[in-house]
PDB file of C-alpha atoms in Angstrom:
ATOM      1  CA  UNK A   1      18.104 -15.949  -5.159  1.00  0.00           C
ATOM      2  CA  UNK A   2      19.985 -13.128  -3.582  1.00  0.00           C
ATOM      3  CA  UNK A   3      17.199 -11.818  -0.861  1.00  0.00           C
ATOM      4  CA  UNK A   4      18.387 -12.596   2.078  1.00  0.00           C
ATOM      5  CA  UNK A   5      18.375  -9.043   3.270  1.00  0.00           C
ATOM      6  CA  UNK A   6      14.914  -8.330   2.622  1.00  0.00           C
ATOM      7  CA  UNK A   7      13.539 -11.697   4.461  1.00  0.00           C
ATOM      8  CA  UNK A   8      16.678 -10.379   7.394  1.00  0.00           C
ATOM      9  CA  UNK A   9      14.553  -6.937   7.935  1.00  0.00           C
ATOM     10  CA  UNK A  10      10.935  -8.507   6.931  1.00  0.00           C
ATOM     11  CA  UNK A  11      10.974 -10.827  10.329  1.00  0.00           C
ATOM     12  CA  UNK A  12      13.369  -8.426  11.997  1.00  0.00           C
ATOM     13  CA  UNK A  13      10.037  -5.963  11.802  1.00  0.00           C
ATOM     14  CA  UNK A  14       7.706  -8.741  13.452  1.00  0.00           C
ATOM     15  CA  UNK A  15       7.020  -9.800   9.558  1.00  0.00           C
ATOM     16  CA  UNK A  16       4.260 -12.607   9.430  1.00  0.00           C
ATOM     17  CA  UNK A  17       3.862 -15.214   6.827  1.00  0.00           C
ATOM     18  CA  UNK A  18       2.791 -18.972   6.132  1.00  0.00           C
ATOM     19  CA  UNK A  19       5.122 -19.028   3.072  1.00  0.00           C
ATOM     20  CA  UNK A  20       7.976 -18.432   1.323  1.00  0.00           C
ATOM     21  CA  UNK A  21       7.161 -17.480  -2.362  1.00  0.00           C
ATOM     22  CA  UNK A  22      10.556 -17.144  -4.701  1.00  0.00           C
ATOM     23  CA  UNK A  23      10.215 -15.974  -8.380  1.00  0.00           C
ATOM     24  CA  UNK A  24      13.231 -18.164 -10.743  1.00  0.00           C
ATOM     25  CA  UNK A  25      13.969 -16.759 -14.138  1.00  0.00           C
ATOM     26  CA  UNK A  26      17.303 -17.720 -15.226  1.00  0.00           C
ATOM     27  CA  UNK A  27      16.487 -15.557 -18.610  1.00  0.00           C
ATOM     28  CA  UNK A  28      16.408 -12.297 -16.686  1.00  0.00           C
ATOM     29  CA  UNK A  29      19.440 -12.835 -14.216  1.00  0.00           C
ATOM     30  CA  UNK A  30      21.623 -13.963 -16.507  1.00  0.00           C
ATOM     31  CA  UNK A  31      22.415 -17.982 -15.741  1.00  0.00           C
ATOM     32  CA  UNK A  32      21.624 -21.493 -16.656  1.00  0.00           C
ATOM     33  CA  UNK A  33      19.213 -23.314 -15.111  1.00  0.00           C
ATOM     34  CA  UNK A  34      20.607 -26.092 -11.987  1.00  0.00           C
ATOM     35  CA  UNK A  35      18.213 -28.446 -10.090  1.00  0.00           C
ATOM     36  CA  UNK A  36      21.025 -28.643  -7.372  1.00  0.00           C
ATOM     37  CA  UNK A  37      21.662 -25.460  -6.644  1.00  0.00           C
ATOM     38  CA  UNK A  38      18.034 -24.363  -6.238  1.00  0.00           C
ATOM     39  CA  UNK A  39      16.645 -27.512  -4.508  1.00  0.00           C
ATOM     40  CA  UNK A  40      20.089 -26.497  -2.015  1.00  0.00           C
ATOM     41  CA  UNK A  41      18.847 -22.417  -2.184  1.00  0.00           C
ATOM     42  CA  UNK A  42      15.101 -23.441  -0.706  1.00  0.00           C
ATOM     43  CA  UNK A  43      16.211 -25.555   1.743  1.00  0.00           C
ATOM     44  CA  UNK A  44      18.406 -23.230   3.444  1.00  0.00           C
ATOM     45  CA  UNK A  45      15.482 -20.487   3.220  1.00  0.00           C
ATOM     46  CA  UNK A  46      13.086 -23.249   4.499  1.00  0.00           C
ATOM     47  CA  UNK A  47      15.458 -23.804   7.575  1.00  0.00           C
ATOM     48  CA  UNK A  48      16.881 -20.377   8.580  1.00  0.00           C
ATOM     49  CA  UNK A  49      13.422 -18.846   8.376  1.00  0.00           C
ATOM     50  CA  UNK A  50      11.255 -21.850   9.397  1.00  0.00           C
ATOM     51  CA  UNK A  51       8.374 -21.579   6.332  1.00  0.00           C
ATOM     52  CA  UNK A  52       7.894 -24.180   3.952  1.00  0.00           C
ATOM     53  CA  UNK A  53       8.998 -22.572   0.489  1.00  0.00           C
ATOM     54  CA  UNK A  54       7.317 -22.771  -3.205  1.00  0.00           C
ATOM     55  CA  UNK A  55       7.739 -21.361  -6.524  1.00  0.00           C
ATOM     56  CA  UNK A  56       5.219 -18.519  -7.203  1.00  0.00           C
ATOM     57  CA  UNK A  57       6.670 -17.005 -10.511  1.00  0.00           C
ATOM     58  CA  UNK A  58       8.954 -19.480 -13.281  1.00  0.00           C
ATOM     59  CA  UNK A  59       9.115 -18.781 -16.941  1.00  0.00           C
ATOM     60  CA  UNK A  60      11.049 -19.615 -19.642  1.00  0.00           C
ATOM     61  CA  UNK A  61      11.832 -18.412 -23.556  1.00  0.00           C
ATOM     62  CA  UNK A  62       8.339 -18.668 -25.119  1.00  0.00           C
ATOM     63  CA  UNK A  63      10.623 -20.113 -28.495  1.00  0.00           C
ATOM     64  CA  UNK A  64      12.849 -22.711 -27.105  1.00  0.00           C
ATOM     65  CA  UNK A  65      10.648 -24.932 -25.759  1.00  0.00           C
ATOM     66  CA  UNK A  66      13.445 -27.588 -24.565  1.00  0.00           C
ATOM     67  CA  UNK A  67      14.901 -25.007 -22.424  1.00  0.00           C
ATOM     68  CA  UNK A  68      12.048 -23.980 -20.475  1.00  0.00           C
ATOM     69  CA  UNK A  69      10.647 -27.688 -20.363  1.00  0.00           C
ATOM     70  CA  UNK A  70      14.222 -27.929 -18.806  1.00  0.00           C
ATOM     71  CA  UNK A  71      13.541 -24.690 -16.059  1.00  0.00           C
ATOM     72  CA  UNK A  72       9.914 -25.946 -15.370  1.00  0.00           C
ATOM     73  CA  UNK A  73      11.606 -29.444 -14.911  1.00  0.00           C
ATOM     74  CA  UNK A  74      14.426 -28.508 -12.752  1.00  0.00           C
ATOM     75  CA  UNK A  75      11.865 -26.474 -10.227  1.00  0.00           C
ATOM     76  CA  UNK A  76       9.539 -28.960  -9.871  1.00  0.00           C
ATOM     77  CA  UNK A  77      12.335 -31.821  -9.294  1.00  0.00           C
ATOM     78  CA  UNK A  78      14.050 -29.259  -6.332  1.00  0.00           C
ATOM     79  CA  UNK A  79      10.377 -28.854  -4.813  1.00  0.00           C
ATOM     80  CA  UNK A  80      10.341 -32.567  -5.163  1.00  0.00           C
ATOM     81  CA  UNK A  81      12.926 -32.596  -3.102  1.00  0.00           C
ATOM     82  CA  UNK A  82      12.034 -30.642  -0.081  1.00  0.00           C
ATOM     83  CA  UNK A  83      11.105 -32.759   2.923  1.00  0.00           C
ATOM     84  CA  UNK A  84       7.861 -32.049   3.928  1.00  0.00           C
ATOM     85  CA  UNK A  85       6.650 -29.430   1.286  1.00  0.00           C
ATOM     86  CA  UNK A  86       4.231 -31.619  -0.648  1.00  0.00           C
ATOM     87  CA  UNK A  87       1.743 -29.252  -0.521  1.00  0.00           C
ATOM     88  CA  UNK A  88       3.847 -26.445  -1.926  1.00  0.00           C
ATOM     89  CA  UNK A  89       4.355 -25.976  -5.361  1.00  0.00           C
ATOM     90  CA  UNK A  90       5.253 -24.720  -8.722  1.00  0.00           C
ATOM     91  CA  UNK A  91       3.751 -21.980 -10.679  1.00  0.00           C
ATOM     92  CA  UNK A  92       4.325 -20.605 -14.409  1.00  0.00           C
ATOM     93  CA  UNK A  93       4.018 -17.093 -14.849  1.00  0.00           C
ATOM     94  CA  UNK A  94       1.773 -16.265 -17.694  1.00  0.00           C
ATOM     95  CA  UNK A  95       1.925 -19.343 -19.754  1.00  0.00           C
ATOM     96  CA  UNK A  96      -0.425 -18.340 -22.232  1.00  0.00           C
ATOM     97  CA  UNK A  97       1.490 -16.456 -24.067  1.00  0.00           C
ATOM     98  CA  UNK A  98       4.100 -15.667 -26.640  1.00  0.00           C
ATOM     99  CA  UNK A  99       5.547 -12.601 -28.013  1.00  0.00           C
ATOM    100  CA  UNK A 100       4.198 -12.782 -31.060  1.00  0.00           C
ATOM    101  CA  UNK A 101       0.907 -11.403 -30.067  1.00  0.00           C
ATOM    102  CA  UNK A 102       1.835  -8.853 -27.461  1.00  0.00           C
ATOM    103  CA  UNK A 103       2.282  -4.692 -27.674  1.00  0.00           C
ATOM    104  CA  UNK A 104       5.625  -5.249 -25.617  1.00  0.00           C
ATOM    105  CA  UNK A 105       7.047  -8.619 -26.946  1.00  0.00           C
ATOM    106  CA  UNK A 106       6.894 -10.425 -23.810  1.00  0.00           C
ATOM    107  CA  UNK A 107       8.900 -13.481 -24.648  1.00  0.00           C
ATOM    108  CA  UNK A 108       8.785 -15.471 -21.234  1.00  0.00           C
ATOM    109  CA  UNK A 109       5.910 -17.818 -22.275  1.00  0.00           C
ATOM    110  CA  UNK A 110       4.622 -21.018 -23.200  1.00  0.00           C
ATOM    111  CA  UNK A 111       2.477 -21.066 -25.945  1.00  0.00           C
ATOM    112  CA  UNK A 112       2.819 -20.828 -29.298  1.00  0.00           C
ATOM    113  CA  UNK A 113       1.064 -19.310 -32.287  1.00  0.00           C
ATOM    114  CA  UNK A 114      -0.878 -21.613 -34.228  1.00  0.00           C
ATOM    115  CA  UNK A 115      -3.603 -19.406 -36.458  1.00  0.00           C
ATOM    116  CA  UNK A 116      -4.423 -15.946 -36.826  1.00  0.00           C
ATOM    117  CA  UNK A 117      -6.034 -15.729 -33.079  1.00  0.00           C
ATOM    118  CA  UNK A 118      -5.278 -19.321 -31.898  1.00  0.00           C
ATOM    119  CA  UNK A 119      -2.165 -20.208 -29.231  1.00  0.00           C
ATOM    120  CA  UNK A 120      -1.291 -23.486 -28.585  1.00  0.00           C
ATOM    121  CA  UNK A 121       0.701 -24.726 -25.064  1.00  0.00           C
ATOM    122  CA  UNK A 122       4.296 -25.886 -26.323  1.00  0.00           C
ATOM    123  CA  UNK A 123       5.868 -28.832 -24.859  1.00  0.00           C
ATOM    124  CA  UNK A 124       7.747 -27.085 -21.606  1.00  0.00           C
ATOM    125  CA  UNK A 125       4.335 -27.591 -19.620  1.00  0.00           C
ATOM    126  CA  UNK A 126       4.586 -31.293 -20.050  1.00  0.00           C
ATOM    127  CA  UNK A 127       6.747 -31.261 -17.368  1.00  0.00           C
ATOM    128  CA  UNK A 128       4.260 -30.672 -15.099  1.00  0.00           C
ATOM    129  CA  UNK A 129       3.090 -34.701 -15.925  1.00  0.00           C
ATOM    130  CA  UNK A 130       6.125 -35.477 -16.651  1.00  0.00           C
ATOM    131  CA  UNK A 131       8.234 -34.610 -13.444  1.00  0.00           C
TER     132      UNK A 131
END
């Protein structure tokens, strides 16, 4: 979450929001997953710019279903951790999916192909109940 500059000039410009929605894909930037450094990451965005903070885009591999129960997990536990943001939360971009069944092979997902036309949720959104 490298952005800084962009919130810097948003309120700079008399910028108004309620929020502060990040996107974390660890697939498309290149690193592993870490509870501790993103739970650290929104807190100091929550503080310098005074907004409560929430995940708006996660996703994860739609074929390795431990790792992206593992993403899914480690966002939720780092909201979890944010004093005072209980009503902020945690979304997963286009879960119903897999690349299997799409023109462009999509593979950030989290379903799972099942029958001809049939997708099934895998395991990684159990950590929505589980977390």
């Amino acid at each position: 979450m490298s952005i800084l500059p962009i919130l810097e000039n948003f309120f700079a410009e008399n910028g108004k929001t309620d929020i502060l929605g990040f996107s974390y894909y660890p697939y498309w930037e290149k690193f592993e997953s870490d509870r501790k450094v993103l739970s650290a990451k929104l807190r100091e965005y929550a503080q310098k710019y005074g907004r409560p903070v929430m995940i708006a885009e996660v996703g994860g591999l739609d074929h390795d279903e431990e790792g992206t129960y593992q993403i899914l997990a480690d966002c939720i536990n780092a909201m979890g951790e944010q004093d005072g943001q209980e009503e902020c939360g945690v979304f997963y971009w286009e879960p119903e999916v897999t690349a299997k069944i799409l023109p462009d092979a999509y593979p950030l997902g989290a379903a799972k192909l099942v029958g001809e036309k049939t997708l099934q949720y895998h395991k990684a959104l159990r950590a929505y109940r589980e977390c």
